[in-house]
Amino acid sequence: MDDVIIYAVLGIIGIILGVGIDRVLLKKILKKNLEEAEEQKKLILKEAEVTAESIKKDRILEAKEKFLKLKTEFDEEANRKKNQIINNENKLKQRESNLSKQIEQNKRAEAELDSMKENLQAQMEVVKSRKEEYEKLKNQQIAILEKVSNLTAEEAKNQLIETLKDEARTDASAHIKDIIEEAKLTATKEAKKIVLQTIQRTATEHAIENCVSVFNIESDDIKGKIIGREGRNIRALEAATGVEIIVDDTPEAIIISGFDPVRREIARLSLHRLVQDGRIHPARIEEIVGKTSKNIEEEIVEIGERTVIDLGIHGLHPELIKYVGRMRFRSSYGQNLLQHSREVAKLCGTLASELGLNAKLAKRAGLLHDIGKVYPDEPDKPHAIIGMELAKKFKESAEVCNAIGAHHDEIEMTSMISPIIQACDAISGSRPGARREIMEQYLKRLKELESVALSFDGVNKCYAIQAGRELRVLVDAEHVSDKRASEISFNISQKIEKEMQYPGQIKVTVIRETRAVAFAK
């Protein structure tokens, strides 16, 4: 037990000695660290002082440089202001000198004016006295003349005035006559000069519209596909488009015949698409013709927009633009209507410029003057009146409307551009090779032929083919029986005989087709 206590005491003493030794060592280490930190602090402070001194010197140098620069700029600005002030003072002195001279001149001028005024007053007194003497002499002479002529002064004056009036009228009449004759000669000469210059500056080529289009093919083998079994493809294409397809011995070509350019263009484009596609049969033909008809309507709008852009005409109603595009597929006496209208617009613009009128308004009226020819309804009215009503409907100006309506003298001209439109229309139509009267009469007869057939109930479509020697009529199979189809054919032929004049004979073919359509879903 005593040994355990001794050992415990010794252990405690050892622990106390160890702690004391650790504290002594720790104090020494701390003291050493403090001394090192103090030395490090002194080094850092010394470096900082050196750095600060260096920065201070740099800042002082920069400040000195900036001060010198500012001082130089200030001196320059001060010198400039000083020079400016000196210049202004010199100018003021110069102005003061000039004003002094001007004041002296004004004083001298006032003195001269005063002296002139005095002279004028003296002269006025002299004139007044002489005028009184003149009046006295005049009255004495008048009294002497009245005694000699036995007439009062008023009577003599009236006789003299009447004599002078007669002489003046005679001289004026002769002079006016000479002026009118000279003006007529000059006006005729100038008018011819202006018209000739306008025509020369608006020279265009003319192309006569034909009634056939040629569709070129790569080889004659394709003709067989186009004809189809027993000619069913040709018949389907003719029924869908209203033209005549002529497949003869002409190498690598098919003739499309028809008086309506729109129908011919639809047939040509449809043939082109069918040949490219390779699938040629009646159902595909009807589908392609339907799509092509829609595309033609889009093309008509594009043609109209391109035309108004080319002519520099702005703000035209979209419907009028569409009618302008339709002119591309219409002819007037064999002359393409769009080409004719473009030429008239250019002629009107040039002629109006030469005469000092509104060229843009004249060009606008020139383009629209035949717009009534492409309007599908109201065929009984003159095309000029229809065109005028269309222009009014789509908010065109009064000058343009009057020019359209009056270019064939259907209404009275109230605008200066109206006679210009009439003259330019005549210029365009009367150029050599521009028009063909027989063609227009022929197309009119074909349209009348189709109108006769369309007047019967049950008729859906009607096409004049074979140059008007055949009328092909398509009727509604649901409402028209076979017997009724025969009656319609006979009645149409009788009406044609009574109402129309034509050479040879016209074959009337009524087609009644029944279709059964079902869809598998």
Coordinates of C-alpha atoms in Angstrom, one line a residue, residues 234-498:
I234 CA -57.7 13.5 -126.1
R235 CA -61.5 13.6 -125.6
A236 CA -61.1 14.1 -121.8
L237 CA -58.6 16.9 -122.4
E238 CA -60.8 18.6 -125.0
A239 CA -63.9 18.4 -122.7
A240 CA -62.0 19.7 -119.7
T241 CA -60.3 22.7 -121.5
G242 CA -62.7 23.5 -124.3
V243 CA -60.0 23.5 -127.0
E244 CA -59.3 21.2 -129.9
I245 CA -56.2 19.0 -129.7
I246 CA -54.8 18.2 -133.2
V247 CA -52.4 15.3 -133.4
D248 CA -51.2 14.9 -137.0
D249 CA -48.0 14.0 -138.8
T250 CA -46.2 17.1 -137.6
P251 CA -43.0 15.8 -136.1
E252 CA -42.6 16.3 -132.3
A253 CA -45.4 18.7 -132.1
I254 CA -49.1 18.8 -131.1
I255 CA -51.4 21.7 -132.2
I256 CA -53.7 23.3 -129.6
S257 CA -56.5 25.2 -131.4
G258 CA -59.0 27.5 -129.7
F259 CA -60.0 31.2 -130.0
D260 CA -59.8 31.8 -126.2
P261 CA -56.1 32.4 -125.2
V262 CA -56.8 31.4 -121.5
R263 CA -58.2 28.0 -122.6
R264 CA -55.2 27.4 -124.9
E265 CA -52.7 28.4 -122.1
I266 CA -54.5 26.0 -119.6
A267 CA -54.4 23.2 -122.2
R268 CA -50.7 23.8 -123.0
L269 CA -49.6 23.9 -119.3
S270 CA -51.8 20.9 -118.5
L271 CA -50.2 18.9 -121.4
H272 CA -46.7 19.9 -120.2
R273 CA -47.4 18.7 -116.6
L274 CA -49.0 15.5 -117.8
V275 CA -46.0 14.7 -120.0
Q276 CA -43.6 15.4 -117.2
D277 CA -45.7 13.3 -114.8
G278 CA -46.1 10.4 -117.2
R279 CA -49.5 9.4 -115.8
I280 CA -52.0 10.3 -118.5
H281 CA -55.5 9.2 -118.1
P282 CA -58.9 10.9 -117.9
A283 CA -59.0 11.2 -114.1
R284 CA -55.5 12.6 -113.9
I285 CA -56.3 15.0 -116.8
E286 CA -59.2 16.5 -114.9
E287 CA -57.1 16.9 -111.8
I288 CA -54.2 18.6 -113.6
V289 CA -56.6 20.9 -115.6
G290 CA -58.2 22.0 -112.3
K291 CA -54.9 22.8 -110.7
T292 CA -53.6 24.6 -113.8
S293 CA -56.8 26.7 -113.9
K294 CA -56.0 27.9 -110.3
N295 CA -52.4 28.5 -111.2
I296 CA -53.5 30.6 -114.2
E297 CA -55.5 32.8 -111.8
E298 CA -52.4 33.3 -109.6
E299 CA -50.4 34.1 -112.8
I300 CA -52.9 36.7 -113.8
V301 CA -52.4 38.5 -110.5
E302 CA -48.6 38.3 -110.9
I303 CA -48.8 39.7 -114.5
G304 CA -51.0 42.6 -113.2
E305 CA -48.6 43.4 -110.4
R306 CA -45.6 43.2 -112.6
T307 CA -47.2 45.5 -115.2
V308 CA -48.1 48.3 -112.7
I309 CA -44.6 48.1 -111.2
D310 CA -43.0 48.4 -114.6
L311 CA -45.1 51.4 -115.4
G312 CA -44.5 53.0 -112.0
I313 CA -48.3 53.1 -111.2
H314 CA -49.0 53.0 -107.4
G315 CA -52.1 52.6 -105.2
L316 CA -54.1 50.5 -107.8
H317 CA -56.9 48.4 -106.2
P318 CA -56.1 44.7 -106.1
E319 CA -59.2 43.9 -108.3
L320 CA -58.1 46.4 -110.9
I321 CA -54.6 44.7 -110.9
K322 CA -56.4 41.4 -111.5
Y323 CA -58.2 42.9 -114.5
V324 CA -55.0 44.2 -115.8
G325 CA -53.5 40.7 -115.6
R326 CA -56.5 39.3 -117.5
M327 CA -55.7 41.6 -120.4
R328 CA -52.7 39.4 -121.1
F329 CA -55.1 36.7 -122.3
R330 CA -57.4 39.0 -124.3
S331 CA -56.9 40.4 -127.8
S332 CA -58.5 43.4 -129.5
Y333 CA -58.7 43.1 -133.3
G334 CA -55.9 40.6 -133.1
Q335 CA -53.7 43.0 -131.0
N336 CA -52.8 41.8 -127.5
L337 CA -54.8 43.9 -125.1
L338 CA -52.2 44.1 -122.4
Q339 CA -49.5 45.1 -124.8
H340 CA -51.9 47.7 -126.3
S341 CA -52.7 49.1 -122.9
R342 CA -49.1 49.3 -121.9
E343 CA -48.2 51.1 -125.1
V344 CA -51.1 53.6 -124.6
A345 CA -50.0 54.2 -121.0
K346 CA -46.5 55.0 -122.1
L347 CA -47.7 57.2 -125.0
C348 CA -50.0 59.1 -122.6
G349 CA -47.3 59.6 -120.0
T350 CA -44.9 61.0 -122.6
L351 CA -47.5 63.2 -124.4
A352 CA -48.8 64.6 -121.0
S353 CA -45.2 65.5 -120.0
E354 CA -44.7 67.3 -123.4
L355 CA -47.9 69.3 -122.8
G356 CA -47.1 70.1 -119.1
L357 CA -49.9 67.9 -117.7
N358 CA -50.0 65.3 -115.0
A359 CA -48.0 62.4 -116.6
K360 CA -48.7 59.9 -113.8
L361 CA -52.5 60.4 -114.0
A362 CA -52.4 60.1 -117.8
K363 CA -50.3 56.9 -117.6
R364 CA -52.8 55.5 -115.1
A365 CA -55.8 56.3 -117.3
G366 CA -54.0 54.9 -120.4
L367 CA -53.4 51.5 -118.7
L368 CA -57.1 51.3 -117.5
H369 CA -58.8 52.7 -120.7
D370 CA -59.8 49.2 -122.0
I371 CA -60.4 47.5 -118.6
G372 CA -64.0 47.1 -119.5
K373 CA -63.1 44.5 -122.3
V374 CA -62.1 41.9 -119.7
Y375 CA -65.1 42.4 -117.4
P376 CA -67.2 39.2 -117.7
D377 CA -70.7 40.6 -117.0
E378 CA -72.9 43.2 -118.8
P379 CA -71.8 42.5 -122.4
D380 CA -74.5 44.8 -123.8
K381 CA -72.8 48.0 -122.5
P382 CA -69.9 49.6 -124.3
H383 CA -66.6 48.6 -122.9
A384 CA -65.7 52.2 -122.2
I385 CA -68.8 52.7 -119.9
I386 CA -68.1 49.4 -118.1
G387 CA -64.5 50.4 -117.6
M388 CA -65.6 53.8 -116.2
E389 CA -68.0 52.2 -113.8
L390 CA -65.3 49.8 -112.6
A391 CA -62.9 52.7 -112.1
K392 CA -65.5 54.6 -110.0
K393 CA -66.3 51.4 -108.0
F394 CA -62.6 51.1 -107.0
K395 CA -62.2 54.8 -106.1
E396 CA -60.2 56.0 -109.1
S397 CA -60.1 59.8 -109.5
A398 CA -62.7 61.7 -111.6
E399 CA -60.1 62.6 -114.3
V400 CA -59.2 58.9 -114.8
C401 CA -62.9 57.8 -114.9
N402 CA -63.8 60.5 -117.4
A403 CA -60.8 59.6 -119.6
I404 CA -61.8 55.9 -119.6
G405 CA -65.5 56.6 -120.4
A406 CA -64.9 59.2 -123.0
H407 CA -62.1 57.6 -125.1
H408 CA -64.7 56.4 -127.7
D409 CA -67.0 59.5 -127.2
E410 CA -69.6 57.6 -125.2
I411 CA -69.7 60.5 -122.7
E412 CA -68.5 64.1 -122.8
M413 CA -64.9 64.9 -122.1
T414 CA -64.4 67.0 -118.9
S415 CA -60.7 66.4 -118.2
M416 CA -57.6 67.6 -120.1
I417 CA -56.2 64.0 -120.1
S418 CA -59.3 62.6 -121.8
P419 CA -58.4 63.7 -125.4
I420 CA -54.8 62.5 -124.7
I421 CA -56.1 59.0 -124.0
Q422 CA -58.3 59.0 -127.1
A423 CA -55.4 60.2 -129.3
C424 CA -52.9 57.7 -127.8
D425 CA -55.5 54.8 -128.2
A426 CA -55.8 55.7 -131.9
I427 CA -52.0 56.0 -132.3
S428 CA -51.5 52.5 -130.8
G429 CA -54.3 50.9 -132.8
S430 CA -53.5 52.5 -136.1
R431 CA -49.8 51.6 -136.3
P432 CA -49.1 49.3 -139.3
G433 CA -49.5 45.7 -138.4
A434 CA -51.0 46.4 -135.0
R435 CA -54.5 45.2 -135.6
R436 CA -56.5 42.8 -137.8
E437 CA -60.2 43.5 -138.2
I438 CA -61.1 40.1 -139.5
M439 CA -59.7 38.3 -136.5
E440 CA -61.9 40.4 -134.1
Q441 CA -65.0 39.7 -136.1
Y442 CA -64.2 36.0 -136.1
L443 CA -63.7 35.9 -132.3
K444 CA -66.9 37.8 -131.8
R445 CA -68.8 35.3 -133.9
L446 CA -67.4 32.4 -131.9
K447 CA -68.4 34.0 -128.6
E448 CA -71.9 34.6 -129.9
L449 CA -72.0 31.0 -131.0
E450 CA -71.2 29.9 -127.4
S451 CA -73.7 32.4 -126.0
V452 CA -76.5 30.8 -128.0
A453 CA -75.8 27.4 -126.5
L454 CA -75.4 28.7 -123.0
S455 CA -78.9 30.3 -123.1
F456 CA -80.6 26.8 -122.9
D457 CA -81.4 25.2 -119.6
G458 CA -79.3 22.3 -118.5
V459 CA -76.2 23.4 -120.4
N460 CA -73.1 23.4 -118.2
K461 CA -70.3 24.2 -120.6
C462 CA -70.0 25.1 -124.2
Y463 CA -67.0 25.2 -126.5
A464 CA -66.7 26.4 -130.1
I465 CA -64.1 24.3 -131.9
Q466 CA -62.9 23.5 -135.5
A467 CA -62.7 27.2 -136.2
G468 CA -66.4 27.6 -135.4
R469 CA -67.5 24.7 -137.6
E470 CA -68.4 22.6 -134.5
L471 CA -70.2 23.5 -131.2
R472 CA -69.5 21.1 -128.4
V473 CA -72.1 21.3 -125.6
L474 CA -71.8 19.6 -122.2
V475 CA -75.1 19.1 -120.3
D476 CA -76.0 18.1 -116.8
A477 CA -76.7 14.3 -116.9
E478 CA -78.9 14.4 -113.7
H479 CA -81.4 17.0 -115.1
V480 CA -81.1 16.3 -118.9
S481 CA -82.2 12.9 -120.3
D482 CA -81.0 11.4 -123.6
K483 CA -84.2 12.5 -125.3
R484 CA -83.9 16.0 -123.9
A485 CA -80.2 16.1 -125.1
S486 CA -81.4 15.4 -128.6
E487 CA -84.0 18.2 -128.3
I488 CA -81.3 20.7 -127.0
S489 CA -79.1 19.8 -130.0
F490 CA -81.9 20.4 -132.5
N491 CA -83.1 23.6 -130.8
I492 CA -79.6 25.1 -130.6
S493 CA -79.0 24.4 -134.3
Q494 CA -82.4 26.1 -135.2
K495 CA -81.5 29.1 -133.1
I496 CA -78.1 29.4 -134.7
E497 CA -79.7 29.3 -138.2
K498 CA -82.2 32.1 -137.3

